[in-house]
Short mmCIF file of C-alpha atoms in Angstrom, two decimals:
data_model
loop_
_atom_site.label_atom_id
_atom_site.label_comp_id
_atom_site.label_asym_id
_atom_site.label_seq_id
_atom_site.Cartn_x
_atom_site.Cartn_y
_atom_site.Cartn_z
CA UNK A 914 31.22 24.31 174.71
CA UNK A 915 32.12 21.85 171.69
CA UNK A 916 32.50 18.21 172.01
CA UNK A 917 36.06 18.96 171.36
CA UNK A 918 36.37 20.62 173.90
CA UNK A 919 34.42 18.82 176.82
CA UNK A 920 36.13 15.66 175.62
CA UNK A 921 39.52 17.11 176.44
CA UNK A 922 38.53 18.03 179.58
CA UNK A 923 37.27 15.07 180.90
CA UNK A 924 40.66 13.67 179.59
CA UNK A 925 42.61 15.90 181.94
CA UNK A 926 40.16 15.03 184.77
CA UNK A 927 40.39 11.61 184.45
CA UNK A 928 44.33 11.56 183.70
CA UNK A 929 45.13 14.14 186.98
CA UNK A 930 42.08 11.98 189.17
CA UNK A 931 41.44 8.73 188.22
CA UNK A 932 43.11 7.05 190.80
CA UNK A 933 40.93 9.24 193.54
CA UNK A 934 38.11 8.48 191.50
CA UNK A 935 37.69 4.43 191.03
CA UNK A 936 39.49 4.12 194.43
CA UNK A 937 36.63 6.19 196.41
CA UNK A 938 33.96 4.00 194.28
CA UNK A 939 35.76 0.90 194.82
CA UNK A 940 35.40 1.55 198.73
CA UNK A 941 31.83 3.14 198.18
CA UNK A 942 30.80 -0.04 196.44
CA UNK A 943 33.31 -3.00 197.60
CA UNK A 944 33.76 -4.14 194.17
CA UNK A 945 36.91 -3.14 191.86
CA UNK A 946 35.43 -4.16 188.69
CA UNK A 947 32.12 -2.72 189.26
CA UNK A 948 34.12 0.65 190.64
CA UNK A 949 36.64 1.14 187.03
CA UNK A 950 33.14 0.62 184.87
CA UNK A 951 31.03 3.07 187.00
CA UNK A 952 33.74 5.57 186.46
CA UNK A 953 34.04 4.77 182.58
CA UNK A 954 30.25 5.24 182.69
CA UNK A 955 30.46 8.89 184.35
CA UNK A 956 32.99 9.69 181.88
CA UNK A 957 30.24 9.07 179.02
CA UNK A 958 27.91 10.73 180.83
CA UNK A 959 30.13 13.48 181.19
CA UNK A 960 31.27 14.01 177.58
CA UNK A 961 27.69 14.56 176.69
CA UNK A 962 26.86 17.36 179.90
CA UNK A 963 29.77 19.12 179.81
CA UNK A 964 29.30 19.87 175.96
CA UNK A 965 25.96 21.02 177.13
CA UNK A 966 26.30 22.71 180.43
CA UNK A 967 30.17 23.57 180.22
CA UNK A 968 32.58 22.30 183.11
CA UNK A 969 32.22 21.92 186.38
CA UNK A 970 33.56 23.82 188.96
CA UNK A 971 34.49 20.70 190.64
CA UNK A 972 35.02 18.35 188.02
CA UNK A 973 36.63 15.58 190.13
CA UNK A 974 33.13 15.73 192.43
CA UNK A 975 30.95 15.27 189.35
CA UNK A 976 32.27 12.48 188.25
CA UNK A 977 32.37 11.21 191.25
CA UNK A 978 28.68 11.69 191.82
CA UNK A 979 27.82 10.74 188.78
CA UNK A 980 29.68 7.42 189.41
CA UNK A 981 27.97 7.16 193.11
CA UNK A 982 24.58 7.45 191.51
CA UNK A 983 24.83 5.19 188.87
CA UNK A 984 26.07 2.81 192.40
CA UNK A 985 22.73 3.07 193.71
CA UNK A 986 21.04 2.22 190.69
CA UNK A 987 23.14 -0.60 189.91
CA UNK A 988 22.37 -1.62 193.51
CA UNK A 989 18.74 -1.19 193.48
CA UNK A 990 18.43 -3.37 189.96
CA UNK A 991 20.58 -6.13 191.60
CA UNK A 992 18.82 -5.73 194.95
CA UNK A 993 15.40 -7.73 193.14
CA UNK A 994 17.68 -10.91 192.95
CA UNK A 995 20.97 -10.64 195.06
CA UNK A 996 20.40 -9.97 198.95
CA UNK A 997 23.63 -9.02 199.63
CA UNK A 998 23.14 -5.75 196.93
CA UNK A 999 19.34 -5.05 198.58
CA UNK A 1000 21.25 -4.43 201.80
CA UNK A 1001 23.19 -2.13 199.93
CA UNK A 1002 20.51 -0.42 198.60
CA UNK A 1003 18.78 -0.23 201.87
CA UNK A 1004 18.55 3.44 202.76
CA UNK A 1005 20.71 4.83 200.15
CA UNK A 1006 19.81 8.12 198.40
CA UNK A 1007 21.11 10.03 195.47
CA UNK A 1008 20.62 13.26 196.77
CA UNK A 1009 22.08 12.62 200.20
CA UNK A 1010 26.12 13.51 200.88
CA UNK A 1011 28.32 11.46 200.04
CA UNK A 1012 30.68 12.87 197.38
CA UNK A 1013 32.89 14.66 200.48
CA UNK A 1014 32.97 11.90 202.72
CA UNK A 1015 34.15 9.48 199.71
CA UNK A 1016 37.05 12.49 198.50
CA UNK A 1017 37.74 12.42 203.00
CA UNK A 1018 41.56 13.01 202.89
CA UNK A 1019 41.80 10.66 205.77
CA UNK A 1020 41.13 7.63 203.41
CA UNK A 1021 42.13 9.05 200.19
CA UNK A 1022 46.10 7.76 200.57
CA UNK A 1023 44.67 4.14 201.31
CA UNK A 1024 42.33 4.30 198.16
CA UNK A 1025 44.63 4.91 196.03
CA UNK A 1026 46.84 2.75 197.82
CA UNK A 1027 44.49 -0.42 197.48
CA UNK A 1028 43.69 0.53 193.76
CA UNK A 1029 47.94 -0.24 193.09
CA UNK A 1030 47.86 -3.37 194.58
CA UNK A 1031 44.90 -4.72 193.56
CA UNK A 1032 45.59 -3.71 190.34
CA UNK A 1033 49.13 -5.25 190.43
CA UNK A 1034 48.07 -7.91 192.32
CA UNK A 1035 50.11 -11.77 191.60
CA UNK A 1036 47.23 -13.35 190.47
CA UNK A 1037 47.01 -11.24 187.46
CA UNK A 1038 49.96 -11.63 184.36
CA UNK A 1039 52.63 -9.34 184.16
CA UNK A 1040 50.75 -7.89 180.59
CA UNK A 1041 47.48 -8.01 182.72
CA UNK A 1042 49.09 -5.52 185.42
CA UNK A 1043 50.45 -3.15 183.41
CA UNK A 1044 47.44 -2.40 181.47
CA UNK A 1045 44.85 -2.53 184.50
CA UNK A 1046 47.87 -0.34 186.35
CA UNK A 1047 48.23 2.11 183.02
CA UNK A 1048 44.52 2.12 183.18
CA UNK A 1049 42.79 3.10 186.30
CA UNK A 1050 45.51 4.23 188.13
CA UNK A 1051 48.00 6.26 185.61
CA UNK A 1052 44.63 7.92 184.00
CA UNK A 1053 45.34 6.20 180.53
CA UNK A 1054 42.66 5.55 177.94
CA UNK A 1055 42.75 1.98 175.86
CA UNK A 1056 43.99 3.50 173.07
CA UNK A 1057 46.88 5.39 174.63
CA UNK A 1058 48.03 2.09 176.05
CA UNK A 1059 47.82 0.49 172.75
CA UNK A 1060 49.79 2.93 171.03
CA UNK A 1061 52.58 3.13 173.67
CA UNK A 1062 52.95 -0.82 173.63
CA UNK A 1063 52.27 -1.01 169.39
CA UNK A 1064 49.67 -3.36 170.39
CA UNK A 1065 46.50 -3.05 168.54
CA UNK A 1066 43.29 -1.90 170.91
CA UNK A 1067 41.13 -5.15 171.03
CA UNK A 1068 44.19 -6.85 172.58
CA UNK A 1069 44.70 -4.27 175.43
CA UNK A 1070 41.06 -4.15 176.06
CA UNK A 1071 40.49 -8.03 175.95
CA UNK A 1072 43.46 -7.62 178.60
CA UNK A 1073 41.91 -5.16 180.82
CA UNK A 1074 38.45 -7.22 180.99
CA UNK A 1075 40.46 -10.47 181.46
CA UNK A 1076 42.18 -8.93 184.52
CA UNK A 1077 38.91 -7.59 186.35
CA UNK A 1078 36.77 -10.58 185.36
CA UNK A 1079 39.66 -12.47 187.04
CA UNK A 1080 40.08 -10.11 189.97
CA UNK A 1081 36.60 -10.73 190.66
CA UNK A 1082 36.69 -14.64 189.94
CA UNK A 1083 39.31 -14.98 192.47
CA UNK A 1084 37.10 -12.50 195.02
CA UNK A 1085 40.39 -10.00 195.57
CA UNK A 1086 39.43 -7.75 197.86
CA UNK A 1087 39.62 -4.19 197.50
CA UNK A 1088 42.07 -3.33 200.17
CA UNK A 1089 45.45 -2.27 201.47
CA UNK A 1090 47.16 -5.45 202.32
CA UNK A 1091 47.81 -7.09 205.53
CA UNK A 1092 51.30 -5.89 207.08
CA UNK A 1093 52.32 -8.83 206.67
CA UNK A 1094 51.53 -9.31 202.87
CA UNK A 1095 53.13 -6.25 201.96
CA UNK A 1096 56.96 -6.70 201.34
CA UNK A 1097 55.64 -10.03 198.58
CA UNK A 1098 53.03 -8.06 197.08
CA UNK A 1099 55.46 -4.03 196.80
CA UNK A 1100 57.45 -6.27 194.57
CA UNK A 1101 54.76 -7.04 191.92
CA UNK A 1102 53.61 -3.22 192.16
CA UNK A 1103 57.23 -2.02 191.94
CA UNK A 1104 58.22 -4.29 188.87
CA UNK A 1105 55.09 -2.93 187.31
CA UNK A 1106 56.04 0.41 187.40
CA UNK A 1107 59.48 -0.56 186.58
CA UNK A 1108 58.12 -2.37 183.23
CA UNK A 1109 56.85 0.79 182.35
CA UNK A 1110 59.14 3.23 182.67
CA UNK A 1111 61.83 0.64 180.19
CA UNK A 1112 59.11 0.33 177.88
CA UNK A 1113 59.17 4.29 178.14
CA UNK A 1114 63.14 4.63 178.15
CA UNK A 1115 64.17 1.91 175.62
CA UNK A 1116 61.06 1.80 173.15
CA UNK A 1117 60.60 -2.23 172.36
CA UNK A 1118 59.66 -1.74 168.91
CA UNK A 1119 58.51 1.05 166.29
CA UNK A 1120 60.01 4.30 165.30
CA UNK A 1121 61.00 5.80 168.31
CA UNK A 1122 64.26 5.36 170.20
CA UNK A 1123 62.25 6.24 173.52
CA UNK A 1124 58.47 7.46 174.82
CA UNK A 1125 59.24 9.81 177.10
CA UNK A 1126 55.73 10.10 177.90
CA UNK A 1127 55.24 6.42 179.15
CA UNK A 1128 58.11 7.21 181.10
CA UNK A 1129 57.06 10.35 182.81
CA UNK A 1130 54.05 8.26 183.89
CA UNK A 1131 55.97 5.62 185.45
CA UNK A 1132 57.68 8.34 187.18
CA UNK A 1133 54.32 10.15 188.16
CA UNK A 1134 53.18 6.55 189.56
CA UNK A 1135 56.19 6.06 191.40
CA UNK A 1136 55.99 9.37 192.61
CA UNK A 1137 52.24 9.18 193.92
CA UNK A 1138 53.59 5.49 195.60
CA UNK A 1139 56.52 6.86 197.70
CA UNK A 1140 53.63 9.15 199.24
CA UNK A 1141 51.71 5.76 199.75
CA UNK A 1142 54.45 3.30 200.89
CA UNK A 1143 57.84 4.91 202.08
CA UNK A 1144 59.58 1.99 201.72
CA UNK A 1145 63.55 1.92 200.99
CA UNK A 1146 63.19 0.06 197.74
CA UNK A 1147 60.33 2.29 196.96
CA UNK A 1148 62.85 5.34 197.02
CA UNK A 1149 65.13 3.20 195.40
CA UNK A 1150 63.20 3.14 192.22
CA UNK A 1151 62.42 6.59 191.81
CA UNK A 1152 65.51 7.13 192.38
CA UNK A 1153 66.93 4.87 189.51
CA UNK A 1154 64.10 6.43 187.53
CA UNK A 1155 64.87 10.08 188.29
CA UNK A 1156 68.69 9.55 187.28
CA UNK A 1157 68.10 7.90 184.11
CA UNK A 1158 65.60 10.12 183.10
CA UNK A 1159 67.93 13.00 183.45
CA UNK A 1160 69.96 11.99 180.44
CA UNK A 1161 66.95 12.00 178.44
CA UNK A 1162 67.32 15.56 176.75
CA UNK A 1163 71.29 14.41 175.41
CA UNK A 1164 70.36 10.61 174.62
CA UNK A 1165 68.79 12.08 170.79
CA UNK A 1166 70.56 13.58 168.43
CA UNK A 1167 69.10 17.01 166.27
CA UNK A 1168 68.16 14.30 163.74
CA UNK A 1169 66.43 12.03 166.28
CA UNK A 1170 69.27 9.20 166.30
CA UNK A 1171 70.74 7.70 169.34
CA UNK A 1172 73.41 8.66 171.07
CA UNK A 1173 75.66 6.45 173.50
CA UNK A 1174 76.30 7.54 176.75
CA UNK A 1175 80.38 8.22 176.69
CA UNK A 1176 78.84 10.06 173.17
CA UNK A 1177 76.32 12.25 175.30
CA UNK A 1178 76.65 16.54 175.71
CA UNK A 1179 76.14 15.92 179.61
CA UNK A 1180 75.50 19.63 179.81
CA UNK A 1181 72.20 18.51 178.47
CA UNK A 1182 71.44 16.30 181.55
CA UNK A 1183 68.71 17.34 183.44
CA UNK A 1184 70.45 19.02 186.73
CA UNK A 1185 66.59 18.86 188.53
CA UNK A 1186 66.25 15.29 188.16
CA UNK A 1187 69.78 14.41 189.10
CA UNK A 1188 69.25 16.19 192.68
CA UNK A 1189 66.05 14.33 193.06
CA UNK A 1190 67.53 11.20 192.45
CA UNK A 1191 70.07 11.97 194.32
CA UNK A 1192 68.03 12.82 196.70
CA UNK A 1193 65.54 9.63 196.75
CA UNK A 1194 68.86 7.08 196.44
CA UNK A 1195 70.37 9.14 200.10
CA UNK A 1196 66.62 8.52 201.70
CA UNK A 1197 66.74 4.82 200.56
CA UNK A 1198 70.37 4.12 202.11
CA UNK A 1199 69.20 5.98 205.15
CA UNK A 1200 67.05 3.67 206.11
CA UNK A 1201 69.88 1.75 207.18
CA UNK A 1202 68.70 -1.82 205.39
CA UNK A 1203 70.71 -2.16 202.88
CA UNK A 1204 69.83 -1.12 199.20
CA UNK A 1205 67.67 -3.54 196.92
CA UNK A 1206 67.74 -4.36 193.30
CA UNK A 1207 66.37 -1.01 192.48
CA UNK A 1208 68.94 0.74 194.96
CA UNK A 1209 71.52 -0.78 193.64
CA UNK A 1210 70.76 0.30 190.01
CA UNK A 1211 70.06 3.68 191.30
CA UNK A 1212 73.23 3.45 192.73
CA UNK A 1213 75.17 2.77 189.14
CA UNK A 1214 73.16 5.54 187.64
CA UNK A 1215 74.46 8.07 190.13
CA UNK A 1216 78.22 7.34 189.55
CA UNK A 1217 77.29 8.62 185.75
CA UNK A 1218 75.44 11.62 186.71
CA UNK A 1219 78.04 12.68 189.45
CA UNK A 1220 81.09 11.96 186.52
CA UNK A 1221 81.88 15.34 184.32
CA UNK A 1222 83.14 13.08 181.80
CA UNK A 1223 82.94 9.49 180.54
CA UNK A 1224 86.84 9.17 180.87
CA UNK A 1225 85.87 10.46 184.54
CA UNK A 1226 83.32 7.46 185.42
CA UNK A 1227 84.23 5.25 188.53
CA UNK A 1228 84.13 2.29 187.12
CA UNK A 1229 85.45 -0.40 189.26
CA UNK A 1230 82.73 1.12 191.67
CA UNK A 1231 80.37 0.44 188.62
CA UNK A 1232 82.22 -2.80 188.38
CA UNK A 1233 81.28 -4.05 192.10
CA UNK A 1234 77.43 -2.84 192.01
CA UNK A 1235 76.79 -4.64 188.85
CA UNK A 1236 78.27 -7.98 190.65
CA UNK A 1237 76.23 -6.70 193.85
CA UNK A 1238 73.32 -6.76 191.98
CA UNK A 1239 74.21 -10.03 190.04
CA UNK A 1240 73.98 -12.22 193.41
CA UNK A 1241 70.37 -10.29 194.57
CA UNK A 1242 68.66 -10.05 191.23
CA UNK A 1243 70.14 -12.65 188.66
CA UNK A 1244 70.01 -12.32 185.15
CA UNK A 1245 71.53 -12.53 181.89
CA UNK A 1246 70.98 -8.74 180.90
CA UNK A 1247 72.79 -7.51 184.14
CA UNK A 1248 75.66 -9.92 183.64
CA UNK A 1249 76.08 -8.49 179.79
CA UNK A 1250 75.73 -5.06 181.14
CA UNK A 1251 78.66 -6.40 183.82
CA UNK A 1252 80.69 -6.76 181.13
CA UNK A 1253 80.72 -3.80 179.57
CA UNK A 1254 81.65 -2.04 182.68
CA UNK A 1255 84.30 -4.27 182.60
CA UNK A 1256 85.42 -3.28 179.46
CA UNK A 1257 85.71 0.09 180.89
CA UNK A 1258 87.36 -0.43 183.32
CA UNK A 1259 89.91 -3.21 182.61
CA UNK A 1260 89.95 -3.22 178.59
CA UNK A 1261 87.86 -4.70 176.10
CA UNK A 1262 89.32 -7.82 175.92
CA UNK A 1263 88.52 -8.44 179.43
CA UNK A 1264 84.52 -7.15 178.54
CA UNK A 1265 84.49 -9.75 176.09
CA UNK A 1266 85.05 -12.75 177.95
CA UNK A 1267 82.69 -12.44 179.65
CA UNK A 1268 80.22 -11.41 176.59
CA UNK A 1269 81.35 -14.85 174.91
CA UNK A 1270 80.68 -16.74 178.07
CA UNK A 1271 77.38 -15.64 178.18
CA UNK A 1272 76.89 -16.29 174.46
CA UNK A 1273 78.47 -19.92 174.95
CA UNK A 1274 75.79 -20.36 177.61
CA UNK A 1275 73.22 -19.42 175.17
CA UNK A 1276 72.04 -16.60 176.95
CA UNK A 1277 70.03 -13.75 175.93
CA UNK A 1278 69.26 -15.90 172.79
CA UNK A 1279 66.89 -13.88 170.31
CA UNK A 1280 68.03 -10.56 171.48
CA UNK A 1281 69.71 -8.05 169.79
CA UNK A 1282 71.66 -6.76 173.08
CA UNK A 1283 74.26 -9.06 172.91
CA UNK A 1284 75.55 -9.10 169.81
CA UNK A 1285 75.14 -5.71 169.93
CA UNK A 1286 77.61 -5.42 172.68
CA UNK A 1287 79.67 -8.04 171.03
CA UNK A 1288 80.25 -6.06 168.16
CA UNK A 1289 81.31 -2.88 170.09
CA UNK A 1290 83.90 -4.36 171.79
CA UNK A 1291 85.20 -6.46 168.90
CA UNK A 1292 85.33 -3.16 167.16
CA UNK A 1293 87.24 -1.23 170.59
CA UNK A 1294 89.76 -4.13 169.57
CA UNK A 1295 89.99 -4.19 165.55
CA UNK A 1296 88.74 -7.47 164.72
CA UNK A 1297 86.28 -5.65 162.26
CA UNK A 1298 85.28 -8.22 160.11
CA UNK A 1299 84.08 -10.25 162.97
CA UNK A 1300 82.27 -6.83 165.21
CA UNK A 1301 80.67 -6.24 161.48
CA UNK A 1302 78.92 -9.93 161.33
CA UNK A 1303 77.91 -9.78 165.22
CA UNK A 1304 76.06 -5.86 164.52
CA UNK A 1305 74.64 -8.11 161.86
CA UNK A 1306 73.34 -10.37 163.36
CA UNK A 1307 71.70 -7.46 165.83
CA UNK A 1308 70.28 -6.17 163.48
CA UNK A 1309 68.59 -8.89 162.22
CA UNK A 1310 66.84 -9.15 166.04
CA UNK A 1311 66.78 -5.62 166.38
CA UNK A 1312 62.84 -4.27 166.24
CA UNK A 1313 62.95 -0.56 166.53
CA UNK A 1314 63.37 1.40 163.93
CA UNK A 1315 65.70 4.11 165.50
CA UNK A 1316 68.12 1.52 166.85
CA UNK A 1317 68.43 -0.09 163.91
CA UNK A 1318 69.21 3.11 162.03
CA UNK A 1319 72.46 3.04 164.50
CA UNK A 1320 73.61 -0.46 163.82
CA UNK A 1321 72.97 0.15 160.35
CA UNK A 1322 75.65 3.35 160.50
CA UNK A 1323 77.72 1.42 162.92
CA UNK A 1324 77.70 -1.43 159.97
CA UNK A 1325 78.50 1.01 157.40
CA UNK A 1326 81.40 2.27 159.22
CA UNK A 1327 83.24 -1.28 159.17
CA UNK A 1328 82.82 -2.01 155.60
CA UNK A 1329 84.50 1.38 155.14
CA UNK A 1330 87.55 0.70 157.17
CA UNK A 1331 87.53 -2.95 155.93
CA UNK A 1332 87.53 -1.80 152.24
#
């Protein structure tokens, strides 16, 4: 087998089993940090055996006793000056069993379980979480993180070894939380995830428009977590994932450009995803709670999947959801996205009230969104000169390349009609 080729397979491994992997360590050993490295460390090992002596027939169980292994020797060389790794050493052998009892189904879920938390654990920054999160449990190498965020490697890997040398500073241990610490500590693993999958569906910066892939793995993570932790809001994200996801296939163009949502072929929406978001929202208001932030958003993204057309859309239902969502989750970017479902549904003059309130509050100031907005609905109500100088003035914020191809035709439009 070729380099190549062994190299892509431990890929796939570690992308499908990673999670499994530095989980079962972590509980093996007690120690996070000391878990993620002895699983990098199999992986090297690996790259150079399988090359040799071709793959595995279990390749998850390799790694994972390669990683064990490599436990016991770390133990053993710490054992001559730490007591507390000589007791761990104690007994041990490499060639005893181990690699089914750390894979035992019965504490797999609770693994993988602890690795999400600890990895989106409070103490760490929100940049710190999503890498460590990205990391060891979505499977992703440094340099796939890098590229999906534009940020250049050094900086993703100074933030991955900031966030385990600080795990371990502040002696996090690797566990599932305490009942009681669970509804505080969901919240940091579910805005994780949630980070992602925007990142994914409204690219920050470069080229692209979206990265679908980022996005699928957010989806796969929030999939593997409603296994984990059945919670309402838990649904309620998926959920909100799954229905905005399903307008991915009509949100590009044949040339790769953007296209609004009233603009969208919605025979292109992804029927599959719909029904499991569907699906996900009806287990979340089940529970009989009441929905969350998450639910609620869900809840706006199903009244545009159920809708044949734009024209169709309920939005005074749209309307009441956003101000739902206003009083539990604050914030300047649901208010402006208020507005324009005012606009809808009452006229743009009304949708722009609201927009210039916000902008005499100085909200959202640096970001291309509202002026954006702005200059939609000055447009909807032919005060071109003044739409033209707001989309602008978005484009001057504006930082990805596809979106400001848009505002650039949207520009180019107005000086037509104001010629």
């Amino acid at each position: 087998m070729s380099s190549n080729e062994a190299r892509a397979a431990v890929e796939a491994v570690w992308r499908s089993e990673s999670a499994r992997i530095v989980g079962a360590l972590a509980r093996y050993t007690g120690d996070f940090t000391l878990a993620e490295d002895l699983a990098q460390e199999a992986l090297a090992e690996a790259l150079v055996s399988w090359s040799v002596s071709g793959i595995p027939a279990e390749p998850a169980g390799w790694l994972l006793t390669a990683g064990r292994r490599r436990a016991i020797d770390s133990f053993r060389r710490r054992a001559v000056r730490d007591e507390k790794y000589a007791l761990l050493a104690r007994g041990l052998s490499e060639e005893e069993p181990g690699v089914d009892t750390l894979f035992n189904p019965d504490s797999i879920n609770d693994d993988v379980l602890a690795l999400m938390f600890i990895s989106c654990h409070p103490v760490l920054s929100k940049e710190a979480r999503i890498a460590l999160a990205l990391r060891v449990v979505g499977g992703m190498g440094t340099e796939e993180i890098a590229k999906a965020f534009l940020m250049p490697v050094p900086t993703i890997q100074a933030r991955i070894t900031r966030a385990k040398k600080t795990l371990a500073a502040a002696h996090i241990p690797f566990a599932v939380p305490e009942p009681s610490e669970i509804p505080e500590r969901l919240g940091s693993v579910l805005q994780v995830v949630y980070l992602i999958f925007t990142e994914g569906s409204f690219a920050s910066g470069g080229d692209s428009w979206m990265r679908t892939e980022l996005a699928s793995d957010a989806r796969r993570l929030a999939r593997v977590l409603v296994r984990l932790a059945p919670e309402p809001e838990v649904f309620g994200l998926l959920a909100l994932m799954e229905l905005t996801a399903a307008r991915f296939p009509a949100r590009l163009d044949a040339a790769g450009r953007p296209v609004l949502l009233e603009d969208q072929d919605r025979r292109r929406w992804d029927q599959s995803a719909i029904r499991r978001g569907r699906a996900a929202l009806s287990t979340a208001v089940a529970a009989g709670r009441g929905l969350g932030a998450y639910g609620l958003q869900a809840s706006i993204a199903e009244c545009h999947a159920v809708a044949r057309t734009a024209a169709e859309t309920d939005w005074q239902r749209i309307v009441i959801l956003y101000e739902a969502l206003g009083r539990l989750s604050p914030s300047p970017v649901i208010e402006l996205n208020r507005a324009v479902a005012v606009a809808m549904a009452s006229g743009p003059a009304a949708g722009l009230d609201l927009v210039d309130a916000l902008k005499g509050r100085g909200e959202l100031e640096g970001s291309h969104l509202l002026p954006t907005v702005r200059g939609e609905l000055l447009t909807r109500l032919g005060r071109h000169t003044e739409a033209r100088n707001a989309l602008l003035e978005a484009l001057n914020l504006c930082g990805n390349a596809a979106e400001r191809s848009a505002l650039e035709r949207k520009i180019a439009d107005l000086a037509d009609r104001l010629s």
